[in-house]
Amino acid sequence: MDGINFRKIEKKWQNRWEKNKIFESKEEFFLGKKSRKENKKNKFYVLEMYPYPSGGGLHMGHSRNYTIGDAYARFKRMRGFNVLYPAGFDSFGLPAENAAIKSKSHPKKFTEDAIKNFIIQQKALGLSYDWSRMIKSHSPNYYRWDQWIFLKMFEKGLVYRKKAPVNFCKKCNTVLANEQVHDGKCWRHKDTGVEVKPLEQWFFRITKYAEELYSFIDELKEWPEDVKTMQRNWIGKSYGTEIDFEIDGKKWKIFTTRPDTIFGVTFMVISSQHPKLMDLVSDRQKKEVEIFLKKIRSTSDRDVLEKEGVFTGSYAINLMNKEKIPIYVGNFIVADYGSGMVMAVPAHDQRDFEFAKKYNIKIKLVVKPNYPLNVEKMSRAYVDEGVLVNSGDFNGMNSSDAIEDVTKHLEKKKLGRKNVQYRLKDWLISRQRFWGTPIPIIYCDKCGIVSVPEKDLPVLLPDNIKFTSEKNPLIDYKSFVIVKCPKCKGNGKRETDTMDTFVNSSWYFLRYCDNKNNKEIFNKEKVNYWMPIDLYIGGKEHACMHLIYFRFYTKFLRDLGLIDSGEPAVKLFNQGMVTKDGSVMSKSKGNVVDPLEIIDKYGADTLRLFLLFVSSADKDLEWDDKAIEGSFRFLNKFHDLLKLKGKGKNKRIESKLNRLIMEVTLDVEELKYNSALVRIMKFVNYLYTVDGDKKESVKNLILLMSIFTPHICEEMWSKNWKGFVSLAKWPKFDAKKIDDELEKEEELVENLINDINNILKIVKDKKKAFIYVIPKDKKIYLEFIAVIKKRVGLDVKIFAVNEDKYDPEGKAKKTKPGRPSIFLE
Ligand code: ANZ
Ligand code: ZN
Ligand code: ZN
């Protein structure tokens, strides 16, 4: 591209920023000038979600995400906040390991090359990160604190090892957490169904925080509603009643949300994965149950399509009416929800209805609709409200009242009680993979499970590892596996599973506050100064994974006394996707545009302007080559503002400028960048058409634009003003200078110019324009007559309609207030 050498200007300023460390942030309380509280008001923590440094480098989605954050960090800095805006890399994970297996090298090499590449690209975008705070998950300096947190959780009973049916992805070759299974498929491999296998694994007891995670969603005032709804559904709080049934003389607690249907129970179903299932199976039924279990093998899902089961040979007693009820084992009962067994009411629950029809079990109506209903002819369950029948003393009662009343009755007789259940399950954190944080546990024949003492942390991942197969190489790495038991000094074996990489991203935002600390996980004072994150930016896809985990970690660390705040982020912002030809950019679709290529061709400022201007930051953004060109042209025009001449105070320019500052400030505050930029562009165009002194306007435009296109603005700033524009003060507006009347007058003139120019498009060869206006407006148009002449290229005469005038076509009659008539000759 000819003209301005954007690439050169950009490199120059990137180097100067770096050399002068202008984006490094300090904890102000150490300066001791103001009180802690005063200082806190003045801090601002902007963060984008911890990226995985993929081998392919920065894609357009990243570029958009970071540009959105960067503009905000710059804005807050110029507004006088002490801004923390760090970056780092979530660098453990499968892709690097798989690449290493393929090429028989070490994932560390892959990862570090990728990170280098990433940083170059991030710097090329002109992001104002405080690079001195960088962290990387795979650095022992970081993951030792993952291990430390694990030990703390272990101490507090929040970590346990259990054999349980778990989700296994063949492609990942490891188990997955519940959150990482989306519609029965692996979150990474959307084409791969997970298998359920009973395996012994490590879990974090996140369910201990279920209630707080649920109820505090209400406090997240600045989070998008849809993310909050997804979290509520995921945690799934359910109010119900726990009813005691008797089986073999023992009490079994059954969770139901419909105690009003207690008289309609005709069978029970226990989960095929219930640990006590075999206790209920009679000798006679054993064979049949075993065949059934083999056949369904892994599933235990309430949404399974084909509901199946067999009789266990046992019966339960419904203590409300002493009825004897057969117990089945079924594939549609979740083992670890409620008690893993349900009281089935086929007349009023669709799943139970299908099951009863299939196995010919009795259906008993206990809630009657207000129309006739024959049980034999029902084609589906009646699940709505109605009046109780066949229900003893409760007959005639409305079913929704009966939910309360039956529960009260059960409570009185000590046969039941109110109960709350959560769908959230404990977080399965062990992975059968190499490239993750080693779990600090040793197995000893004598002592059993022993935790690695804190002083022995970190448990290091070996550097000289060889991948010979798909298997986790730690298993065969003797010097890693064989250790002394810390308790009895006998022979022990190290755990070879590593932690889910979501562990690393669950607390990284805290480490940024104090990334070099070698003595403790972080300094409490520093963290309390910066936390919570004021603006957190990332994709919606993490609503029920990362965004739940990081809330859990924050609450746990708060309970350890390490942080004051129990919630990590005040405001969450989900940016939209970048699409091309209507679908999300992806390698598989072959519609990827590489940010570096665009930067090489047009410069980073053009790309940034495009990413922020073309669509509102929360909406999807469709790639558009024309709009890139447009951004580029605009920046050239913007740069030429410095050449604008003009003398004399113009109150209208002043009014418009002050309004612009006011509106852009409000827009940016709410991340409405595109709207702010539209206003700026309009004003720039305006400056090119108007007479008067424009220095003040140009200065303020550079300031306003500097958060979007920082390089070109530094360059322009350096021509007339001192210091970095990145550190300059954001402009203030003076409300007194905003004059609606003045601006309206100018609009009148603008409209007239447009009208004349539109006519000139149709009729050619005109030399003169005669304009007829209402008398009180005449002075306005006269004031602008020079501008009008210049912009229409005609000789112009203004007449008031009531004066003596040249008007061969009688146009003056048609004049209305604000709408002059025009005659061209
Ligand atoms: C009897 C009943 C009658 C039920 C009726 C519903 C309708 P939510 O709302 O999700 O909490 N249930 C209980 N434990 C279960 C498990 N481990 N796996 C699958 N289903 C289970 O669902 C609660 C309802 O789901 C409970 O209320 C129970 O069925 C079933 F007309 O009890 B209900
Ligand atoms: Zn997978
Ligand atoms: Zn031991």
PDB file of N, CA and C in Angstrom, residues 165 196 252 254-255 267-275 277 292-293 296 298-304 306-309 327-345 349 351-352 355 425:
ATOM      1  N   PRO A 165     -19.009 -44.875  37.526  1.00  0.00           N
ATOM      2  CA  PRO A 165     -19.188 -44.872  36.078  1.00  0.00           C
ATOM      3  C   PRO A 165     -18.793 -43.511  35.544  1.00  0.00           C
ATOM      4  N   VAL A 196     -19.410 -44.884  28.756  1.00  0.00           N
ATOM      5  CA  VAL A 196     -19.420 -44.846  30.213  1.00  0.00           C
ATOM      6  C   VAL A 196     -18.764 -46.108  30.734  1.00  0.00           C
ATOM      7  N   TRP A 252     -35.516 -46.939  52.721  1.00  0.00           N
ATOM      8  CA  TRP A 252     -34.869 -46.356  51.529  1.00  0.00           C
ATOM      9  C   TRP A 252     -35.505 -45.010  51.288  1.00  0.00           C
ATOM     10  N   ILE A 254     -36.484 -41.980  49.018  1.00  0.00           N
ATOM     11  CA  ILE A 254     -36.754 -41.776  47.596  1.00  0.00           C
ATOM     12  C   ILE A 254     -37.063 -40.303  47.358  1.00  0.00           C
ATOM     13  N   PHE A 255     -36.369 -39.699  46.381  1.00  0.00           N
ATOM     14  CA  PHE A 255     -36.600 -38.277  46.097  1.00  0.00           C
ATOM     15  C   PHE A 255     -37.666 -38.104  45.017  1.00  0.00           C
ATOM     16  N   PHE A 267     -44.706 -49.119  40.757  1.00  0.00           N
ATOM     17  CA  PHE A 267     -43.432 -49.845  40.760  1.00  0.00           C
ATOM     18  C   PHE A 267     -42.314 -48.878  41.127  1.00  0.00           C
ATOM     19  N   MET A 268     -41.141 -49.444  41.404  1.00  0.00           N
ATOM     20  CA  MET A 268     -39.966 -48.641  41.688  1.00  0.00           C
ATOM     21  C   MET A 268     -38.922 -48.987  40.628  1.00  0.00           C
ATOM     22  N   VAL A 269     -38.014 -48.031  40.366  1.00  0.00           N
ATOM     23  CA  VAL A 269     -36.909 -48.352  39.457  1.00  0.00           C
ATOM     24  C   VAL A 269     -35.603 -47.888  40.081  1.00  0.00           C
ATOM     25  N   ILE A 270     -34.648 -48.802  40.125  1.00  0.00           N
ATOM     26  CA  ILE A 270     -33.323 -48.455  40.651  1.00  0.00           C
ATOM     27  C   ILE A 270     -32.349 -48.348  39.476  1.00  0.00           C
ATOM     28  N   SER A 271     -31.380 -47.472  39.607  1.00  0.00           N
ATOM     29  CA  SER A 271     -30.408 -47.256  38.532  1.00  0.00           C
ATOM     30  C   SER A 271     -29.562 -48.512  38.304  1.00  0.00           C
ATOM     31  N   SER A 272     -29.284 -48.781  37.038  1.00  0.00           N
ATOM     32  CA  SER A 272     -28.461 -49.954  36.708  1.00  0.00           C
ATOM     33  C   SER A 272     -27.040 -49.783  37.238  1.00  0.00           C
ATOM     34  N   GLN A 273     -26.685 -48.542  37.645  1.00  0.00           N
ATOM     35  CA  GLN A 273     -25.341 -48.349  38.158  1.00  0.00           C
ATOM     36  C   GLN A 273     -25.313 -48.112  39.667  1.00  0.00           C
ATOM     37  N   HIS A 274     -26.438 -48.402  40.321  1.00  0.00           N
ATOM     38  CA  HIS A 274     -26.498 -48.180  41.766  1.00  0.00           C
ATOM     39  C   HIS A 274     -25.579 -49.165  42.477  1.00  0.00           C
ATOM     40  N   PRO A 275     -24.727 -48.663  43.397  1.00  0.00           N
ATOM     41  CA  PRO A 275     -23.786 -49.584  44.046  1.00  0.00           C
ATOM     42  C   PRO A 275     -24.483 -50.700  44.852  1.00  0.00           C
ATOM     43  N   LEU A 277     -27.314 -52.168  43.991  1.00  0.00           N
ATOM     44  CA  LEU A 277     -28.275 -52.889  43.152  1.00  0.00           C
ATOM     45  C   LEU A 277     -28.288 -54.395  43.450  1.00  0.00           C
ATOM     46  N   PHE A 292     -29.276 -58.350  31.382  1.00  0.00           N
ATOM     47  CA  PHE A 292     -29.717 -56.969  31.114  1.00  0.00           C
ATOM     48  C   PHE A 292     -28.561 -55.975  31.272  1.00  0.00           C
ATOM     49  N   LEU A 293     -27.831 -56.117  32.371  1.00  0.00           N
ATOM     50  CA  LEU A 293     -26.734 -55.174  32.638  1.00  0.00           C
ATOM     51  C   LEU A 293     -25.683 -55.241  31.544  1.00  0.00           C
ATOM     52  N   ILE A 296     -27.137 -53.376  28.326  1.00  0.00           N
ATOM     53  CA  ILE A 296     -27.157 -51.900  28.302  1.00  0.00           C
ATOM     54  C   ILE A 296     -25.794 -51.340  28.662  1.00  0.00           C
ATOM     55  N   SER A 298     -23.336 -49.471  29.480  1.00  0.00           N
ATOM     56  CA  SER A 298     -22.786 -48.251  30.056  1.00  0.00           C
ATOM     57  C   SER A 298     -23.804 -47.170  30.377  1.00  0.00           C
ATOM     58  N   THR A 299     -24.972 -47.236  29.832  1.00  0.00           N
ATOM     59  CA  THR A 299     -25.828 -46.063  29.949  1.00  0.00           C
ATOM     60  C   THR A 299     -26.555 -45.974  31.289  1.00  0.00           C
ATOM     61  N   SER A 300     -26.764 -44.744  31.709  1.00  0.00           N
ATOM     62  CA  SER A 300     -27.563 -44.472  32.882  1.00  0.00           C
ATOM     63  C   SER A 300     -27.933 -43.007  32.750  1.00  0.00           C
ATOM     64  N   ASP A 301     -29.005 -42.769  32.036  1.00  0.00           N
ATOM     65  CA  ASP A 301     -29.259 -41.418  31.592  1.00  0.00           C
ATOM     66  C   ASP A 301     -30.754 -41.213  31.577  1.00  0.00           C
ATOM     67  N   ARG A 302     -31.211 -40.111  32.189  1.00  0.00           N
ATOM     68  CA  ARG A 302     -32.662 -39.978  32.266  1.00  0.00           C
ATOM     69  C   ARG A 302     -33.291 -39.666  30.906  1.00  0.00           C
ATOM     70  N   ASP A 303     -32.484 -39.256  29.949  1.00  0.00           N
ATOM     71  CA  ASP A 303     -33.060 -38.943  28.637  1.00  0.00           C
ATOM     72  C   ASP A 303     -32.854 -40.050  27.617  1.00  0.00           C
ATOM     73  N   VAL A 304     -32.444 -41.231  28.066  1.00  0.00           N
ATOM     74  CA  VAL A 304     -32.220 -42.321  27.117  1.00  0.00           C
ATOM     75  C   VAL A 304     -33.518 -42.575  26.344  1.00  0.00           C
ATOM     76  N   GLU A 306     -34.721 -45.317  24.553  1.00  0.00           N
ATOM     77  CA  GLU A 306     -35.438 -46.573  24.772  1.00  0.00           C
ATOM     78  C   GLU A 306     -35.338 -46.946  26.251  1.00  0.00           C
ATOM     79  N   LYS A 307     -36.453 -46.761  26.956  1.00  0.00           N
ATOM     80  CA  LYS A 307     -36.414 -47.088  28.379  1.00  0.00           C
ATOM     81  C   LYS A 307     -36.549 -48.593  28.565  1.00  0.00           C
ATOM     82  N   GLU A 308     -35.579 -49.161  29.268  1.00  0.00           N
ATOM     83  CA  GLU A 308     -35.584 -50.616  29.422  1.00  0.00           C
ATOM     84  C   GLU A 308     -35.306 -50.990  30.854  1.00  0.00           C
ATOM     85  N   GLY A 309     -35.707 -52.212  31.231  1.00  0.00           N
ATOM     86  CA  GLY A 309     -35.425 -52.680  32.571  1.00  0.00           C
ATOM     87  C   GLY A 309     -35.859 -54.108  32.776  1.00  0.00           C
ATOM     88  N   ILE A 327     -39.824 -53.900  42.440  1.00  0.00           N
ATOM     89  CA  ILE A 327     -38.678 -53.026  42.113  1.00  0.00           C
ATOM     90  C   ILE A 327     -38.012 -53.528  40.841  1.00  0.00           C
ATOM     91  N   TYR A 328     -37.861 -52.632  39.887  1.00  0.00           N
ATOM     92  CA  TYR A 328     -37.177 -52.952  38.632  1.00  0.00           C
ATOM     93  C   TYR A 328     -35.816 -52.274  38.622  1.00  0.00           C
ATOM     94  N   VAL A 329     -34.935 -52.783  37.754  1.00  0.00           N
ATOM     95  CA  VAL A 329     -33.715 -52.038  37.499  1.00  0.00           C
ATOM     96  C   VAL A 329     -33.877 -51.459  36.094  1.00  0.00           C
ATOM     97  N   GLY A 330     -33.483 -50.185  35.925  1.00  0.00           N
ATOM     98  CA  GLY A 330     -33.727 -49.549  34.630  1.00  0.00           C
ATOM     99  C   GLY A 330     -32.553 -48.715  34.156  1.00  0.00           C
ATOM    100  N   ASN A 331     -32.576 -48.399  32.867  1.00  0.00           N
ATOM    101  CA  ASN A 331     -31.457 -47.636  32.279  1.00  0.00           C
ATOM    102  C   ASN A 331     -31.717 -46.136  32.262  1.00  0.00           C
ATOM    103  N   PHE A 332     -32.835 -45.689  32.826  1.00  0.00           N
ATOM    104  CA  PHE A 332     -33.134 -44.243  32.733  1.00  0.00           C
ATOM    105  C   PHE A 332     -33.087 -43.553  34.094  1.00  0.00           C
ATOM    106  N   ILE A 333     -32.430 -44.203  35.033  1.00  0.00           N
ATOM    107  CA  ILE A 333     -32.290 -43.600  36.359  1.00  0.00           C
ATOM    108  C   ILE A 333     -30.823 -43.258  36.594  1.00  0.00           C
ATOM    109  N   VAL A 334     -30.587 -42.024  36.998  1.00  0.00           N
ATOM    110  CA  VAL A 334     -29.220 -41.566  37.243  1.00  0.00           C
ATOM    111  C   VAL A 334     -28.770 -42.080  38.607  1.00  0.00           C
ATOM    112  N   ALA A 335     -27.597 -42.716  38.647  1.00  0.00           N
ATOM    113  CA  ALA A 335     -27.154 -43.359  39.885  1.00  0.00           C
ATOM    114  C   ALA A 335     -26.927 -42.352  41.009  1.00  0.00           C
ATOM    115  N   ASP A 336     -26.325 -41.218  40.666  1.00  0.00           N
ATOM    116  CA  ASP A 336     -26.024 -40.288  41.759  1.00  0.00           C
ATOM    117  C   ASP A 336     -26.876 -39.026  41.715  1.00  0.00           C
ATOM    118  N   TYR A 337     -28.144 -39.214  41.528  1.00  0.00           N
ATOM    119  CA  TYR A 337     -29.095 -38.112  41.713  1.00  0.00           C
ATOM    120  C   TYR A 337     -30.141 -38.621  42.684  1.00  0.00           C
ATOM    121  N   GLY A 338     -30.552 -37.772  43.621  1.00  0.00           N
ATOM    122  CA  GLY A 338     -31.482 -38.248  44.652  1.00  0.00           C
ATOM    123  C   GLY A 338     -30.874 -39.470  45.299  1.00  0.00           C
ATOM    124  N   SER A 339     -31.597 -40.581  45.344  1.00  0.00           N
ATOM    125  CA  SER A 339     -31.009 -41.782  45.931  1.00  0.00           C
ATOM    126  C   SER A 339     -30.762 -42.842  44.877  1.00  0.00           C
ATOM    127  N   GLY A 340     -30.875 -42.464  43.597  1.00  0.00           N
ATOM    128  CA  GLY A 340     -30.618 -43.433  42.548  1.00  0.00           C
ATOM    129  C   GLY A 340     -31.754 -44.428  42.362  1.00  0.00           C
ATOM    130  N   MET A 341     -32.884 -44.163  43.017  1.00  0.00           N
ATOM    131  CA  MET A 341     -34.064 -45.008  42.829  1.00  0.00           C
ATOM    132  C   MET A 341     -35.273 -44.080  42.780  1.00  0.00           C
ATOM    133  N   VAL A 342     -36.261 -44.409  41.951  1.00  0.00           N
ATOM    134  CA  VAL A 342     -37.449 -43.560  41.902  1.00  0.00           C
ATOM    135  C   VAL A 342     -38.699 -44.358  42.222  1.00  0.00           C
ATOM    136  N   MET A 343     -39.691 -43.614  42.772  1.00  0.00           N
ATOM    137  CA  MET A 343     -41.026 -44.199  42.879  1.00  0.00           C
ATOM    138  C   MET A 343     -41.704 -43.871  41.550  1.00  0.00           C
ATOM    139  N   ALA A 344     -42.119 -44.899  40.846  1.00  0.00           N
ATOM    140  CA  ALA A 344     -42.646 -44.653  39.507  1.00  0.00           C
ATOM    141  C   ALA A 344     -44.160 -44.516  39.547  1.00  0.00           C
ATOM    142  N   VAL A 345     -44.629 -43.439  38.913  1.00  0.00           N
ATOM    143  CA  VAL A 345     -46.064 -43.147  38.878  1.00  0.00           C
ATOM    144  C   VAL A 345     -46.470 -43.057  37.409  1.00  0.00           C
ATOM    145  N   ASP A 349     -46.241 -39.565  34.981  1.00  0.00           N
ATOM    146  CA  ASP A 349     -44.879 -39.287  34.551  1.00  0.00           C
ATOM    147  C   ASP A 349     -44.639 -40.030  33.241  1.00  0.00           C
ATOM    148  N   ARG A 351     -41.993 -40.888  31.476  1.00  0.00           N
ATOM    149  CA  ARG A 351     -40.993 -41.966  31.401  1.00  0.00           C
ATOM    150  C   ARG A 351     -41.535 -43.235  32.050  1.00  0.00           C
ATOM    151  N   ASP A 352     -42.165 -43.023  33.211  1.00  0.00           N
ATOM    152  CA  ASP A 352     -42.742 -44.175  33.910  1.00  0.00           C
ATOM    153  C   ASP A 352     -43.858 -44.801  33.074  1.00  0.00           C
ATOM    154  N   PHE A 355     -42.467 -46.982  30.354  1.00  0.00           N
ATOM    155  CA  PHE A 355     -41.917 -48.200  30.960  1.00  0.00           C
ATOM    156  C   PHE A 355     -43.048 -49.172  31.325  1.00  0.00           C
ATOM    157  N   LYS A 425     -22.738 -32.477  39.481  1.00  0.00           N
ATOM    158  CA  LYS A 425     -22.010 -33.624  40.030  1.00  0.00           C
ATOM    159  C   LYS A 425     -20.601 -33.220  40.402  1.00  0.00           C
TER     160      LYS A 425
END
